[in-house]
Coordinates of C-alpha atoms in Angstrom, one line a residue:
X14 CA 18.8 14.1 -19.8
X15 CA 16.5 16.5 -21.1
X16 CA 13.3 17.1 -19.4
X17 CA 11.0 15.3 -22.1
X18 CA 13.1 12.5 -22.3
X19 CA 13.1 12.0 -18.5
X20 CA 9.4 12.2 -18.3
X21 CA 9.1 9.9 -21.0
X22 CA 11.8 7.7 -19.8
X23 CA 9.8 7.1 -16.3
X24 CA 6.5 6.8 -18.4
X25 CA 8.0 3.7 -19.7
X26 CA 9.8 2.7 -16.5
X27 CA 6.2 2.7 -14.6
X28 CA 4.6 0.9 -17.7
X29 CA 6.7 -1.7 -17.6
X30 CA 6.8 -2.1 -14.0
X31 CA 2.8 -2.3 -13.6
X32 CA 3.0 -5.5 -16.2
X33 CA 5.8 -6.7 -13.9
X34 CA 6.0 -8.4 -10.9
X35 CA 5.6 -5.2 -8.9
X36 CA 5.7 -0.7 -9.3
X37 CA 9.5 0.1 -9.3
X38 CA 10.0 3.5 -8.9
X39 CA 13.1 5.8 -9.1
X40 CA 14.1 6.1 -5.7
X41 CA 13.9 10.4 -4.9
X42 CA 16.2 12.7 -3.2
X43 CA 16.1 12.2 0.9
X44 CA 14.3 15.9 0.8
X45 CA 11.5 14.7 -1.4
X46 CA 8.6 11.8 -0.9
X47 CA 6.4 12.0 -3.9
X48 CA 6.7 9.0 -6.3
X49 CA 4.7 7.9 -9.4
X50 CA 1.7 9.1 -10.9
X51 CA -1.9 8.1 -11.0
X52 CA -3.3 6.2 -14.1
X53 CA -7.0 6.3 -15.1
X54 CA -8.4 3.4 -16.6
X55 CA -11.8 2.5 -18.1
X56 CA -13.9 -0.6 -16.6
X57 CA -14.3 -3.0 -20.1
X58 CA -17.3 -4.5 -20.6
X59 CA -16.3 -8.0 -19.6
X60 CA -17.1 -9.0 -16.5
X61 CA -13.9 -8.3 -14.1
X62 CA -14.1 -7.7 -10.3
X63 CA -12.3 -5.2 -9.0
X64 CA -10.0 -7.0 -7.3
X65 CA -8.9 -8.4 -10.8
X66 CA -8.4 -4.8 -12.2
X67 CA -6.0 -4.3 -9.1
X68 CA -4.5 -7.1 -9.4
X69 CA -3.5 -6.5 -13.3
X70 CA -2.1 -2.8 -12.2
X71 CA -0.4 -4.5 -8.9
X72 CA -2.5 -2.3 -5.9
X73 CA -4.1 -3.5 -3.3
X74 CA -8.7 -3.6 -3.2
X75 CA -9.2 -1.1 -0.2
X76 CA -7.0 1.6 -2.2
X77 CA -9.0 1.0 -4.9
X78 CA -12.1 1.6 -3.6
X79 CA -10.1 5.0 -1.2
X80 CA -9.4 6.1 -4.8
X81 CA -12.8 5.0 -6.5
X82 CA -15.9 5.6 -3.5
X83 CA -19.2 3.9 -4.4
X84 CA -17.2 1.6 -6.9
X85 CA -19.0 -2.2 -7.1
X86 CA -15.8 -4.3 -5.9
X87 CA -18.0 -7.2 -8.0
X88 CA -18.9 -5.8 -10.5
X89 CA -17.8 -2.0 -12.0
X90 CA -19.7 -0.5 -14.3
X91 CA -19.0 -1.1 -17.6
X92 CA -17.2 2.0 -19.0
X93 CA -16.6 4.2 -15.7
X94 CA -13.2 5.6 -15.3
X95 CA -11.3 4.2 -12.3
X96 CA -8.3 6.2 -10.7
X97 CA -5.0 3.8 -10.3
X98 CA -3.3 4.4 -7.0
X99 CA -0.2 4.0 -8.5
X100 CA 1.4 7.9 -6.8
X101 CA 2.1 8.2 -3.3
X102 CA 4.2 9.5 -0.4
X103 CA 6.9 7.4 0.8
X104 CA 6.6 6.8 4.5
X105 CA 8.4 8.6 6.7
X106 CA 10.8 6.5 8.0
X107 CA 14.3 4.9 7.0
X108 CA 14.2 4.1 3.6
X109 CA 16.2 0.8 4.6
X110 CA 15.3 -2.9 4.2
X111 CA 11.6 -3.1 4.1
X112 CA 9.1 -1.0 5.5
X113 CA 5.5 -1.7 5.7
X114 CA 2.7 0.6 6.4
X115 CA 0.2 -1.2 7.7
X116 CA -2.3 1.9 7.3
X117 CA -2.4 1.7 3.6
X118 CA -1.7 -1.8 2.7
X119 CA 1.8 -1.7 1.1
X120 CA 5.4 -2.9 1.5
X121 CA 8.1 -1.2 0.3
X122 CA 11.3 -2.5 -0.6
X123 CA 14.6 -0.4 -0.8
X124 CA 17.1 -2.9 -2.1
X125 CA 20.5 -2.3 -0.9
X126 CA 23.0 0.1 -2.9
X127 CA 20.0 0.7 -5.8
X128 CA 18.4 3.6 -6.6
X129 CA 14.9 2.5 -6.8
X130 CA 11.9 1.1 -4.3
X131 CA 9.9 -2.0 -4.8
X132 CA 6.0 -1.3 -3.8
X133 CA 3.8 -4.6 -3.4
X134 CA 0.7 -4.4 -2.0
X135 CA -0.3 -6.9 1.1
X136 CA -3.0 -8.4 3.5
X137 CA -2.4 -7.9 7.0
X138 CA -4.2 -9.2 10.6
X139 CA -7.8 -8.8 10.2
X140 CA -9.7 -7.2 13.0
X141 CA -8.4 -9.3 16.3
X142 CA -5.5 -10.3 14.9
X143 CA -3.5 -7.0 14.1
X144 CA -0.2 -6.8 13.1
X145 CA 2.1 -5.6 15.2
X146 CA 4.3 -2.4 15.1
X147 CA 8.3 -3.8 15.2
X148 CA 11.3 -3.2 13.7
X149 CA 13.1 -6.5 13.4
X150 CA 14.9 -8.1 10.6
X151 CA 14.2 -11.6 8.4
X152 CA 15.5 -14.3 10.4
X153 CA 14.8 -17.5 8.1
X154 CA 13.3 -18.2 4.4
X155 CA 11.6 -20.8 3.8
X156 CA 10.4 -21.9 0.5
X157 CA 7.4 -24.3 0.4
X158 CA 6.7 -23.6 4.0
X159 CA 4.5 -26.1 6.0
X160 CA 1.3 -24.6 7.9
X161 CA 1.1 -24.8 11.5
X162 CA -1.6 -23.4 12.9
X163 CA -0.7 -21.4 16.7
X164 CA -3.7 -22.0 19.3
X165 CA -5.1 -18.6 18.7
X166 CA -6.0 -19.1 15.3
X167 CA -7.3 -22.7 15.8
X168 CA -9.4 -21.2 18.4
X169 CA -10.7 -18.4 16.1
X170 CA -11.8 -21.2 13.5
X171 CA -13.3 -23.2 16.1
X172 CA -15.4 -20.4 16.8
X173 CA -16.8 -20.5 13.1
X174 CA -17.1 -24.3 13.5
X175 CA -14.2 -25.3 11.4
X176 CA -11.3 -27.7 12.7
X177 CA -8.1 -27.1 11.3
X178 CA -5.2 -29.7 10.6
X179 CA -2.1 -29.8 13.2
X180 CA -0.1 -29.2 10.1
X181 CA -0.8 -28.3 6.4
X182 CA 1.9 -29.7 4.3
X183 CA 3.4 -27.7 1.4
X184 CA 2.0 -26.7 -2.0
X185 CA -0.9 -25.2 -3.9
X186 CA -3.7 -25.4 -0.6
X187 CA -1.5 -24.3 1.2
X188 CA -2.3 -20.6 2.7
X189 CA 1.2 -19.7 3.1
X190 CA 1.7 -20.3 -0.8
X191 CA 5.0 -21.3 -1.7
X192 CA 7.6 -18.8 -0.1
X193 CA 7.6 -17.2 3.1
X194 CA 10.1 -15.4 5.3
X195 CA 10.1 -15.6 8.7
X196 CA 10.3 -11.9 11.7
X197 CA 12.5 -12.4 14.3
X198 CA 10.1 -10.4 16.4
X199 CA 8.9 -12.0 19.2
X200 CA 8.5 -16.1 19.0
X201 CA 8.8 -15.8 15.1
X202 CA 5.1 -16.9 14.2
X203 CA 5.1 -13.5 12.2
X204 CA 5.9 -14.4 8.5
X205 CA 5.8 -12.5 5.3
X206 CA 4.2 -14.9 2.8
X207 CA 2.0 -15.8 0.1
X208 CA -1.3 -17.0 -0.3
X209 CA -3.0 -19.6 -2.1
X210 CA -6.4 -17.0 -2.2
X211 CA -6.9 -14.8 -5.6
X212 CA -9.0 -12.4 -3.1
X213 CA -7.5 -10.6 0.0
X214 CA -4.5 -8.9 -0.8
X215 CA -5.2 -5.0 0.0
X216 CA -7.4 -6.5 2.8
X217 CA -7.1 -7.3 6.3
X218 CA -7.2 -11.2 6.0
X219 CA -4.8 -12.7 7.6
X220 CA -4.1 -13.7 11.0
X221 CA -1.6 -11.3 11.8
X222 CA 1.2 -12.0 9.3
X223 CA 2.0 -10.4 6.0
X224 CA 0.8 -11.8 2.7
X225 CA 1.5 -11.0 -1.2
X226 CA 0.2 -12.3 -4.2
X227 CA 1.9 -15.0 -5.3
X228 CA 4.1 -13.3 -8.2
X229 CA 5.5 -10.5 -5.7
X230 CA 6.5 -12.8 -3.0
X231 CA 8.3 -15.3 -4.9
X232 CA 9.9 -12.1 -6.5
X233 CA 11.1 -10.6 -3.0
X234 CA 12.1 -13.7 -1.5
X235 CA 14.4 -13.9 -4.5
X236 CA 15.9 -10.1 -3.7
X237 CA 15.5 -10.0 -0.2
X238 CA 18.3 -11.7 1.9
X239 CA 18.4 -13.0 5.4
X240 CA 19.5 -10.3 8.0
X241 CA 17.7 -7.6 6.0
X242 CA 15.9 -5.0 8.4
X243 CA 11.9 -5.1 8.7
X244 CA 9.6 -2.1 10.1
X245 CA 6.2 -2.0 10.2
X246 CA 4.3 1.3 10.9
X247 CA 1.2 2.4 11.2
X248 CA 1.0 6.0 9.2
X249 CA -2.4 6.9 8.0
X250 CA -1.3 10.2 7.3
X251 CA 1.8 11.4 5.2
X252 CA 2.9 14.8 4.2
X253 CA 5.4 16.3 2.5
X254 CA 6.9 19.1 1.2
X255 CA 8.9 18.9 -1.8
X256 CA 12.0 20.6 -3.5
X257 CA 9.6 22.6 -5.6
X258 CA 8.3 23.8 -2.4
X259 CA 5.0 22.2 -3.0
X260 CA 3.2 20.8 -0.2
X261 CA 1.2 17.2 0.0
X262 CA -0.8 15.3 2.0
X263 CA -2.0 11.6 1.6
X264 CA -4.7 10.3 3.8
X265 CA -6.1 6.8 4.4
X266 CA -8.5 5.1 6.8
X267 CA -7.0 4.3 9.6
X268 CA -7.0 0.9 10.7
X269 CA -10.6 -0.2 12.9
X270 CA -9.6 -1.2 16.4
X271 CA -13.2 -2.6 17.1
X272 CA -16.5 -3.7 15.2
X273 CA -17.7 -0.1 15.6
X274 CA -14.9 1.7 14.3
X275 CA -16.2 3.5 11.2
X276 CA -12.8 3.7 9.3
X277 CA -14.0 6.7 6.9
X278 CA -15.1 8.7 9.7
X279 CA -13.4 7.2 12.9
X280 CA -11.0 10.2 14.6
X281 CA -7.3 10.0 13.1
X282 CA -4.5 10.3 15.8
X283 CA -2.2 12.9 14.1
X284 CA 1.9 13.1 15.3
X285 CA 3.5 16.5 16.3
X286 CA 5.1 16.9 12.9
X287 CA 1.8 16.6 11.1
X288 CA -0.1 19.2 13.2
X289 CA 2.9 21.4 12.4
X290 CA 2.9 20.3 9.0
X291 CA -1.4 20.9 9.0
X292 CA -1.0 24.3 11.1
X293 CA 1.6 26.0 9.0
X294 CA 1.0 29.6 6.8
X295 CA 1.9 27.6 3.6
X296 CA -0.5 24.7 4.2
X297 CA -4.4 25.5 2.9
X298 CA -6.2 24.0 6.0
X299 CA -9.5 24.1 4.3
X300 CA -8.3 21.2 1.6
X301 CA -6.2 19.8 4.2
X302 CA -10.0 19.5 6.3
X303 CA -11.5 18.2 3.1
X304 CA -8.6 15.3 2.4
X305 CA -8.8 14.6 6.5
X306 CA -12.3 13.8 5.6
X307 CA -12.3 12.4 1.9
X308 CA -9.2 10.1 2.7
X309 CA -8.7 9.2 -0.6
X310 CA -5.4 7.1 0.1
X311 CA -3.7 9.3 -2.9
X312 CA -1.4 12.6 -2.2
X313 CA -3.6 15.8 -2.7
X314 CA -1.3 19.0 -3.2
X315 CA -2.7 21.4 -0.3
X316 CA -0.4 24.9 -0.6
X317 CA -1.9 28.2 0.7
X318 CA -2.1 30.3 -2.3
X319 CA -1.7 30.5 -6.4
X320 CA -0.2 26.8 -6.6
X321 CA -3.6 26.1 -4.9
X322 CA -5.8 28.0 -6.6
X323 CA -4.4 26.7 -9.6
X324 CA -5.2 22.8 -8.9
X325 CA -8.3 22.6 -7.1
X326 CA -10.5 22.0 -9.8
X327 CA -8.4 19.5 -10.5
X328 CA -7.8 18.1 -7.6
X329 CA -7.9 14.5 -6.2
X330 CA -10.0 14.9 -3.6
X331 CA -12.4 14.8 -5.8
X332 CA -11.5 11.3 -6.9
X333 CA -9.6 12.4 -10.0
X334 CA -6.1 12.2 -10.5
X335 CA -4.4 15.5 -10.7
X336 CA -3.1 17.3 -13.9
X337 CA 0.3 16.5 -13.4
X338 CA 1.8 13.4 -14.0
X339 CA -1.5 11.5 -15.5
X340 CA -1.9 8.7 -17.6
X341 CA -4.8 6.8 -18.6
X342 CA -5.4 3.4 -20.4
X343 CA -7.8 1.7 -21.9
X344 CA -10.0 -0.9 -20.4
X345 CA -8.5 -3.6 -23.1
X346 CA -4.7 -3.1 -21.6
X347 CA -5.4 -4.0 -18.3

């Protein structure tokens, strides 16, 4: 296929997709991490949150507001262009089963024997409640699950003064939703589930387990089957460095461990690999500093020398999306 018509082919792949029920991207070589592109879109002049506008392009609230700093999450400013989310750095890990990355609020799904990955975005444990680092593997799905509520969490409500039924039967108050799929980690009260709440997803809600919006769960407990493999990591950095020998970094907050934790300026933990990665002669530590401190939860293209020079005007530290690969829509089309 010739250039132009590959480019436009996965234009129309990723349009498609972000009206679907989630981002399907073309799944890259094993020596390349960079999906997607981001999209810039114009706040219409009727009244939308910004958890609606994520909603419609399928991302998650926080990496909305990594993407979009200083952004009303009620109520955007009629006519301000947003940055989508919607290019990233797949995590480095076996790209097997599902993998979720608790640091930026995504699951990604690599069906089996498909070239392509699945990326929802999720609510995980809230502050107290953190979910956990495993791998482990879906051991039971259950559509219109039941609610019962484990001691922990009746205590936490009891805190705020609420009691909460021994059980919550199926259906539409239900907090589970309507699908869920039970982790064989541990005593199995970690679920992957949906939600009867139009506000949370991109947040840490839940009380510890993993929820979707209810159009991307009912779609994955439809592709995923039992047995299938499930990690969860914890990766607030990624990097990469492609075929094309360019070099990226993607930075989010990392996840508070207290009431004090200042996730846009708490200390990141960095692995070996990324203080290689941040250390090395082809890496330009001084945007790598300013993404460390800007953590705009998008990749930012950090090489020492001309390929650098040439994009930092443009680049999305900034809060822009980068020259390449950009698309932008109209407010009406979200």
């Amino acid at each position: 296929m010739k250039p132009g018509l590959a480019t436009a082919a996965f234009l129309l792949l990723l349009t498609f997709s972000c009206s679907a029920s989630a981002t399907e991207y073309p799944l890259p070589p094993e020596n390349s991490r960079l999906i997607g592109e981001n999209i810039t879109y114009t706040v219409p002049a009727d009244g939308r949150s910004l958890e609606a506008i994520a909603a419609s392009h399928k991302t998650g609230l926080l990496s909305m507001l990594e993407a979009n700093p200083g952004t009303d999450p009620w109520l955007p400013t009629a006519g301000k262009v947003l940055t989508i989310p919607t290019q990233m750095l797949l995590p480095d890990t076996r790209r097997e089963g599902i993998v979720v990355n608790v640091a930026e609020l995504r699951l990604y799904y690599y069906p089996k024997d498909e070239n392509k990955v699945i990326v929802y975005p999720i609510g995980i444990g809230q502050l107290g409640a953190n979910t956990p680092a495993m791998v482990t593997r879906i051991s039971q799905k259950i559509p219109n699950p039941t609610w019962t509520p484990t001691p922990n969490i009746r205590k936490r409500y009891a805190a705020e003064g609420k009691t909460l039924p021994v059980t919550v039967p199926a259906g539409p108050e239900n907090p589970m939703g309507l699908f869920a799929m039970r982790l064989a980690y541990g005593k199995g009260h970690y679920l992957i589930h949906g939600t009867n709440a139009d506000f949370g997803i991109g947040m840490r809600v839940s009380s510890g387990c993993i929820r979707l919006r209810p159009d991307d769960i009912e779609a994955l407990f439809n592709s995923v089957p039992e047995g299938t493999r499930v990690q969860i990591i914890n990766q607030p950095v990624k990097y990469a460095q492609e075929p094309d020998g360019k070099r990226y970094i993607e930075v989010h907050q990392p996840l508070s461990r207290n009431e004090k934790d200042d996730p846009q300026t708490m200390p990141i933990v960095l692995a070996p690999a990324a203080k290689k990665f941040i250390g090395s002669e082809l890496s330009d530590r001084d945007m790598i500093k300013e993404a460390m401190t800007r953590r705009a939860g998008m990749p930012v293209l950090v090489n020492q020398g001309e390929v650098a020079n040439e994009t930092l005007m443009h680049s999305q530290i900034s809060g822009q999306a980068s020259p390449e690969g950009v698309k932008s829509e109209a407010g009406s089309q979200g």
